[in-house]
PDB file of C-alpha atoms in Angstrom:
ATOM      1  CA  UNK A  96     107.591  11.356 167.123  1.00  0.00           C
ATOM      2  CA  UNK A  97     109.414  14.143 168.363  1.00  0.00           C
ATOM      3  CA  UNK A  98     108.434  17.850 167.202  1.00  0.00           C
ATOM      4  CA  UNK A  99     111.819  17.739 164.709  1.00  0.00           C
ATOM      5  CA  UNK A 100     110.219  14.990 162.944  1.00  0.00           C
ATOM      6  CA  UNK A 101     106.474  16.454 162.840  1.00  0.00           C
ATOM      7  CA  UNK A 102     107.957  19.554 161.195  1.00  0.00           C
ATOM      8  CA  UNK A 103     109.871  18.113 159.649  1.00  0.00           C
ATOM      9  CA  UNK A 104     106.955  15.691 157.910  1.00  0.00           C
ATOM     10  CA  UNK A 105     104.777  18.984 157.558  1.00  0.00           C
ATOM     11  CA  UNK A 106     107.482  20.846 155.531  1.00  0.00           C
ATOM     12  CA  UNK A 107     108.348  17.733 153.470  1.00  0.00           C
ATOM     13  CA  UNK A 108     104.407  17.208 152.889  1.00  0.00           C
ATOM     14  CA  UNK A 109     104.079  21.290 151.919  1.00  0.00           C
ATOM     15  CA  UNK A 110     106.571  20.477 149.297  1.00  0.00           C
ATOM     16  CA  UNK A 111     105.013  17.216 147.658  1.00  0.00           C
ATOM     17  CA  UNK A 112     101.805  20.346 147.723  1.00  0.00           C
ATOM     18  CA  UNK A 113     103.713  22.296 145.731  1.00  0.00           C
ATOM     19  CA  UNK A 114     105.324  20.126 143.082  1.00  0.00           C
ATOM     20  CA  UNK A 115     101.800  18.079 142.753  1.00  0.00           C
ATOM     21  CA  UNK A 116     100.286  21.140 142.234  1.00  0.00           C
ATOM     22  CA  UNK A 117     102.823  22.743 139.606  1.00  0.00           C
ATOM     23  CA  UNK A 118     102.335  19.608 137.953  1.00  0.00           C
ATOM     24  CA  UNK A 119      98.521  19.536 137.289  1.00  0.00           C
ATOM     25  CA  UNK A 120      98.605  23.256 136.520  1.00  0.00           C
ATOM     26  CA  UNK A 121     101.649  23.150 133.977  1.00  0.00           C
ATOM     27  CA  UNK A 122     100.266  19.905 132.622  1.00  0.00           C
ATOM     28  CA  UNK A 123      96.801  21.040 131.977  1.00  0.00           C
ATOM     29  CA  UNK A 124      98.278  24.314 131.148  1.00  0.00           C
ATOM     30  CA  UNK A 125      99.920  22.838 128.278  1.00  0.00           C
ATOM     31  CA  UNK A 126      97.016  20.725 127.205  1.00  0.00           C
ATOM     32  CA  UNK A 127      95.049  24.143 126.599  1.00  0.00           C
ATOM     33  CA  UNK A 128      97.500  25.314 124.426  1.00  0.00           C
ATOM     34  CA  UNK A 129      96.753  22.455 122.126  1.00  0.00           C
ATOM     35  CA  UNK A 130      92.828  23.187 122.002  1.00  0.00           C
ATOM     36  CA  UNK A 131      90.907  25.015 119.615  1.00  0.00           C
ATOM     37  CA  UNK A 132      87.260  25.050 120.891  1.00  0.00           C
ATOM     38  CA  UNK A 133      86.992  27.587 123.870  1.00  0.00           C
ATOM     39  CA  UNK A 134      85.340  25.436 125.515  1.00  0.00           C
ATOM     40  CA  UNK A 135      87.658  23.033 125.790  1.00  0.00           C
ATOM     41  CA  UNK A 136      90.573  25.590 126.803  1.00  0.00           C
ATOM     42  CA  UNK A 137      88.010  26.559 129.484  1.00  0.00           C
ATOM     43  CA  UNK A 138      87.643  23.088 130.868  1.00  0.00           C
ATOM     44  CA  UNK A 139      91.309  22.466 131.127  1.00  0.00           C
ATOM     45  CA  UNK A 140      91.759  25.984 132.495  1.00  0.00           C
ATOM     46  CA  UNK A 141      89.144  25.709 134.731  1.00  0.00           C
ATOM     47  CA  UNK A 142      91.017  22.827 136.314  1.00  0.00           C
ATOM     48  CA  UNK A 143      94.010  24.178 136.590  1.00  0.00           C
ATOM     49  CA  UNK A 144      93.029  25.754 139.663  1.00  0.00           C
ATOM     50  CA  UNK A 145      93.529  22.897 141.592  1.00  0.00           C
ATOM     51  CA  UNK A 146      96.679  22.524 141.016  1.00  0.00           C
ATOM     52  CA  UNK A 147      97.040  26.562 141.901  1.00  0.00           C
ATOM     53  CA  UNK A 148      95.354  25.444 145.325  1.00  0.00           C
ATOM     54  CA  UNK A 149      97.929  22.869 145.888  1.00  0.00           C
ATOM     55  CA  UNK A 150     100.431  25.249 145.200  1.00  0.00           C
ATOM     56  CA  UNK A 151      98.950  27.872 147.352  1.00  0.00           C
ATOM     57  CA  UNK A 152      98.666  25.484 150.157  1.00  0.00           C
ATOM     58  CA  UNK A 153     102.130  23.747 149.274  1.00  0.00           C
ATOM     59  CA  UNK A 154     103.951  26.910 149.194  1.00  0.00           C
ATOM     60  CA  UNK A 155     102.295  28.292 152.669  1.00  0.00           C
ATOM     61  CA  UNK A 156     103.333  25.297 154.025  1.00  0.00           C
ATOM     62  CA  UNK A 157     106.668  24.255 153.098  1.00  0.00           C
ATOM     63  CA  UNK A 158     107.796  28.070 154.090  1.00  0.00           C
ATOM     64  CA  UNK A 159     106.241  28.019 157.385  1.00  0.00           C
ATOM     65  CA  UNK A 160     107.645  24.638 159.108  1.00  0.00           C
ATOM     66  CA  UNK A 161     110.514  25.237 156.693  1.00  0.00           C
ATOM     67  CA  UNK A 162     111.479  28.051 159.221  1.00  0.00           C
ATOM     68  CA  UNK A 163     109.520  26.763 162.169  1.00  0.00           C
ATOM     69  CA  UNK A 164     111.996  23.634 161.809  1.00  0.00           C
ATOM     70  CA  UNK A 165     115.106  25.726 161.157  1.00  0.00           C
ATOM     71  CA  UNK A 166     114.208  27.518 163.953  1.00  0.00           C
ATOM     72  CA  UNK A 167     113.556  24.281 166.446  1.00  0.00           C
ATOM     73  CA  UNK A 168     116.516  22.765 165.605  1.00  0.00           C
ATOM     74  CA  UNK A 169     118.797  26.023 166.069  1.00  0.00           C
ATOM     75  CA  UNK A 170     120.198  26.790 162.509  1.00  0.00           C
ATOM     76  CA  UNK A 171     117.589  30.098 162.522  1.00  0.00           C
ATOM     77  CA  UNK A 172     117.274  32.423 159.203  1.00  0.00           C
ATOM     78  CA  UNK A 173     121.303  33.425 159.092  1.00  0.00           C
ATOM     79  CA  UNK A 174     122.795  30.566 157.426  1.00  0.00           C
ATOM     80  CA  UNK A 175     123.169  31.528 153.579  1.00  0.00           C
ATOM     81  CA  UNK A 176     121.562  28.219 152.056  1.00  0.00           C
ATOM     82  CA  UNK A 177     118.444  29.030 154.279  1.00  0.00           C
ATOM     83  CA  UNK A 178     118.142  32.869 152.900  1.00  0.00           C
ATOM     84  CA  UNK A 179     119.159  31.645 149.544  1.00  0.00           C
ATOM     85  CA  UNK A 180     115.997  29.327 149.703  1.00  0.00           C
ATOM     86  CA  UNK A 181     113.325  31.628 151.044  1.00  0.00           C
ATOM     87  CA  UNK A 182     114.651  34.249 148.218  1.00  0.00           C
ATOM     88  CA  UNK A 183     114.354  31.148 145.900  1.00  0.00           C
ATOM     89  CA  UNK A 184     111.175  30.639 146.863  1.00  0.00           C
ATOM     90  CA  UNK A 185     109.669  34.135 146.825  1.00  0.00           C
ATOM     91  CA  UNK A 186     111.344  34.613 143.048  1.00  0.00           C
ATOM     92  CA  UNK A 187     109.519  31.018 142.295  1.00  0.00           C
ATOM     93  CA  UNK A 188     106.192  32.273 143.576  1.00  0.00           C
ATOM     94  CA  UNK A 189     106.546  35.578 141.736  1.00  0.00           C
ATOM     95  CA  UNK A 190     107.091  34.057 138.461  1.00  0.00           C
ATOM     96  CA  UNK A 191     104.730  31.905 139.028  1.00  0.00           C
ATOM     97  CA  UNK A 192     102.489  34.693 139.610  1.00  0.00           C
ATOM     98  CA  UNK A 193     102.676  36.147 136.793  1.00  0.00           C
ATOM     99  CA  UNK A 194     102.617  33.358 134.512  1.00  0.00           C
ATOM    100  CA  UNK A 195      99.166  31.924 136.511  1.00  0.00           C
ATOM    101  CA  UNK A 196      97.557  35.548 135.802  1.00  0.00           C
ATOM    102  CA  UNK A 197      98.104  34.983 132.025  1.00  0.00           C
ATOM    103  CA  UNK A 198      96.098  31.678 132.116  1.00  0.00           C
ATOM    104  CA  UNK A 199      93.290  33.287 134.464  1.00  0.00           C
ATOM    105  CA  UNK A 200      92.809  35.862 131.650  1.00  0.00           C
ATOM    106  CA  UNK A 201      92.496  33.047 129.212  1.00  0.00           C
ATOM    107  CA  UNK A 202      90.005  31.630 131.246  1.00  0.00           C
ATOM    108  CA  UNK A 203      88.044  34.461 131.351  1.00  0.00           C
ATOM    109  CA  UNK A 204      88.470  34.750 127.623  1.00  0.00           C
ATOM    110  CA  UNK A 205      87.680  31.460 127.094  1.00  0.00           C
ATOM    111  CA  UNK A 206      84.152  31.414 128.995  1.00  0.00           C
ATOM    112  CA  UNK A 207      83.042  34.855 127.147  1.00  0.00           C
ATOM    113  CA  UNK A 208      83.628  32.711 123.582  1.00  0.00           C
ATOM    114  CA  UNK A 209      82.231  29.518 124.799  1.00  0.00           C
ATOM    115  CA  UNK A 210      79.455  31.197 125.728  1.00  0.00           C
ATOM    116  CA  UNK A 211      79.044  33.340 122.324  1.00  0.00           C
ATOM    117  CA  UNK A 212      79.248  30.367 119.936  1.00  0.00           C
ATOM    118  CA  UNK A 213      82.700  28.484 121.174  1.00  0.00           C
ATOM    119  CA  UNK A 214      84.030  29.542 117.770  1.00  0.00           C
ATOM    120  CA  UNK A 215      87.702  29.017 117.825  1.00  0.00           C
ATOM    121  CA  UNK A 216      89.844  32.424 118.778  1.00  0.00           C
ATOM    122  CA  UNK A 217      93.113  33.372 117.599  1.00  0.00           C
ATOM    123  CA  UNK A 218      93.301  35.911 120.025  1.00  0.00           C
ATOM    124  CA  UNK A 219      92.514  33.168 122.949  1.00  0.00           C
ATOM    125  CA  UNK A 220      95.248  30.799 121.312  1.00  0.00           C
ATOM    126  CA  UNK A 221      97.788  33.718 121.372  1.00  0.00           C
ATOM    127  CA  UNK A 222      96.873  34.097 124.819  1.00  0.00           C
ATOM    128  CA  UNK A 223      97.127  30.678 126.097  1.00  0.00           C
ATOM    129  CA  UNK A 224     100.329  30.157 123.506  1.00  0.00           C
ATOM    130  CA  UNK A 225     102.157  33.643 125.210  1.00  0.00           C
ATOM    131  CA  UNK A 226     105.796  32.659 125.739  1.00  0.00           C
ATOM    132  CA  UNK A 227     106.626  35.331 128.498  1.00  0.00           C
ATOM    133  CA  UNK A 228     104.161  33.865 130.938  1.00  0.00           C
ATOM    134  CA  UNK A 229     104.982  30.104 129.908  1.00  0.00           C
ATOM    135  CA  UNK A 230     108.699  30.623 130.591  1.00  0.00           C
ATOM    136  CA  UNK A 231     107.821  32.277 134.368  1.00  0.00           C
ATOM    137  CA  UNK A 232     106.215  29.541 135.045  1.00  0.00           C
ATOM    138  CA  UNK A 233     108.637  26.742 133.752  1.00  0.00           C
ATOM    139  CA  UNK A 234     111.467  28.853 135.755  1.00  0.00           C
ATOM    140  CA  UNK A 235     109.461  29.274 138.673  1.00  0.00           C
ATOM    141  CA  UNK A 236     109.486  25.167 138.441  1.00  0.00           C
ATOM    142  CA  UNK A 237     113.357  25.317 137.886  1.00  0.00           C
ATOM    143  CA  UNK A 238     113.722  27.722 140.911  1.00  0.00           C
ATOM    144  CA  UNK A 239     111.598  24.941 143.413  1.00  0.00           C
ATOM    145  CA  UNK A 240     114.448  22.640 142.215  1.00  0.00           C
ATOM    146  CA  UNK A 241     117.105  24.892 143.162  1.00  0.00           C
ATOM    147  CA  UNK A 242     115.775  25.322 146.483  1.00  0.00           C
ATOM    148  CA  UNK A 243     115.371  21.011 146.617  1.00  0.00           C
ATOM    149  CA  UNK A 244     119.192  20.643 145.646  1.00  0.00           C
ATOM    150  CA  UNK A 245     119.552  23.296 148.508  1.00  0.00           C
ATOM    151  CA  UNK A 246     117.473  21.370 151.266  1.00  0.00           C
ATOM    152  CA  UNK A 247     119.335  18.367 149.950  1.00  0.00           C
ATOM    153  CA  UNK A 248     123.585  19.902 149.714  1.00  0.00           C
ATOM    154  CA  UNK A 249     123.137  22.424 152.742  1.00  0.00           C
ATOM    155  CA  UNK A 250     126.184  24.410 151.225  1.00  0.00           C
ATOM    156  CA  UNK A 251     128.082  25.983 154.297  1.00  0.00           C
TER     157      UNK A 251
END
């Protein structure tokens, strides 16, 4: 294999990372929402974070031989669809950001209650249920698409 094709491979596995990973989280994510017993939102919560490590890895990855490959095969960081991605990608993983530190603070939440009792919470079903945070992280998933169709069309 030449070194095109191994970064090539690395970037494309980075990305499978990431959407694997914003899968499990937003899926299990979701499933807390639909909990009452904190201990239940904890578990689901609780594994959430490997999906965040998949992302974290995913991410890291896909940007790095993303622009080690641009790089090797001469296109560097000036063509518009390749800036357009990375600023793409750092909006995605800011939004995701925020919407992940909603969830950790649910966790945290959730393993004080389960703790004291695991008497079902409104206040840790409003914050699993907060909107704001949910939509970050369903546009940070729109916003990886984007940069797919990108990687994909290569607009000139």
């Amino acid at each position: 294999m030449t070194l095109a094709q191994w970064l090539l491979l690395l970037h494309l596995l980075g990305a499978f990372a990431l959407f694997a990973g914003a899968a499990v989280a937003g899926t299990l994510q979701l499933g807390a929402i639909r909990r009452e017993r904190p201990s239940e939102v904890l578990l689901l919560l609780r594994l959430t974070r490997v999906g965040v490590v998949l992302v974290g890895i995913g991410s890291v990855a896909t940007l790095g031989f993303g622009i080690a490959l641009a790089e090797h095969l001469g296109f560097g960081l000036s063509p518009a669809w390749i800036q357009a991605a990375i600023g793409l990608w750092a909006a995605s993983m800011a939004l995701g950001g925020y919407g992940g530190r909603t969830a950790r603070h649910a966790r945290y939440l959730a393993e004080q209650l389960a703790a004291a009792g695991d008497a079902p919470s409104g206040e840790l079903r409003a914050l699993v249920g907060r909107r704001g945070p949910l939509w970050a992280s369903c546009l940070s998933s729109v916003l990886v698409l984007a940069i797919v169709v990108l990687m994909v069309w290569k607009p000139t």
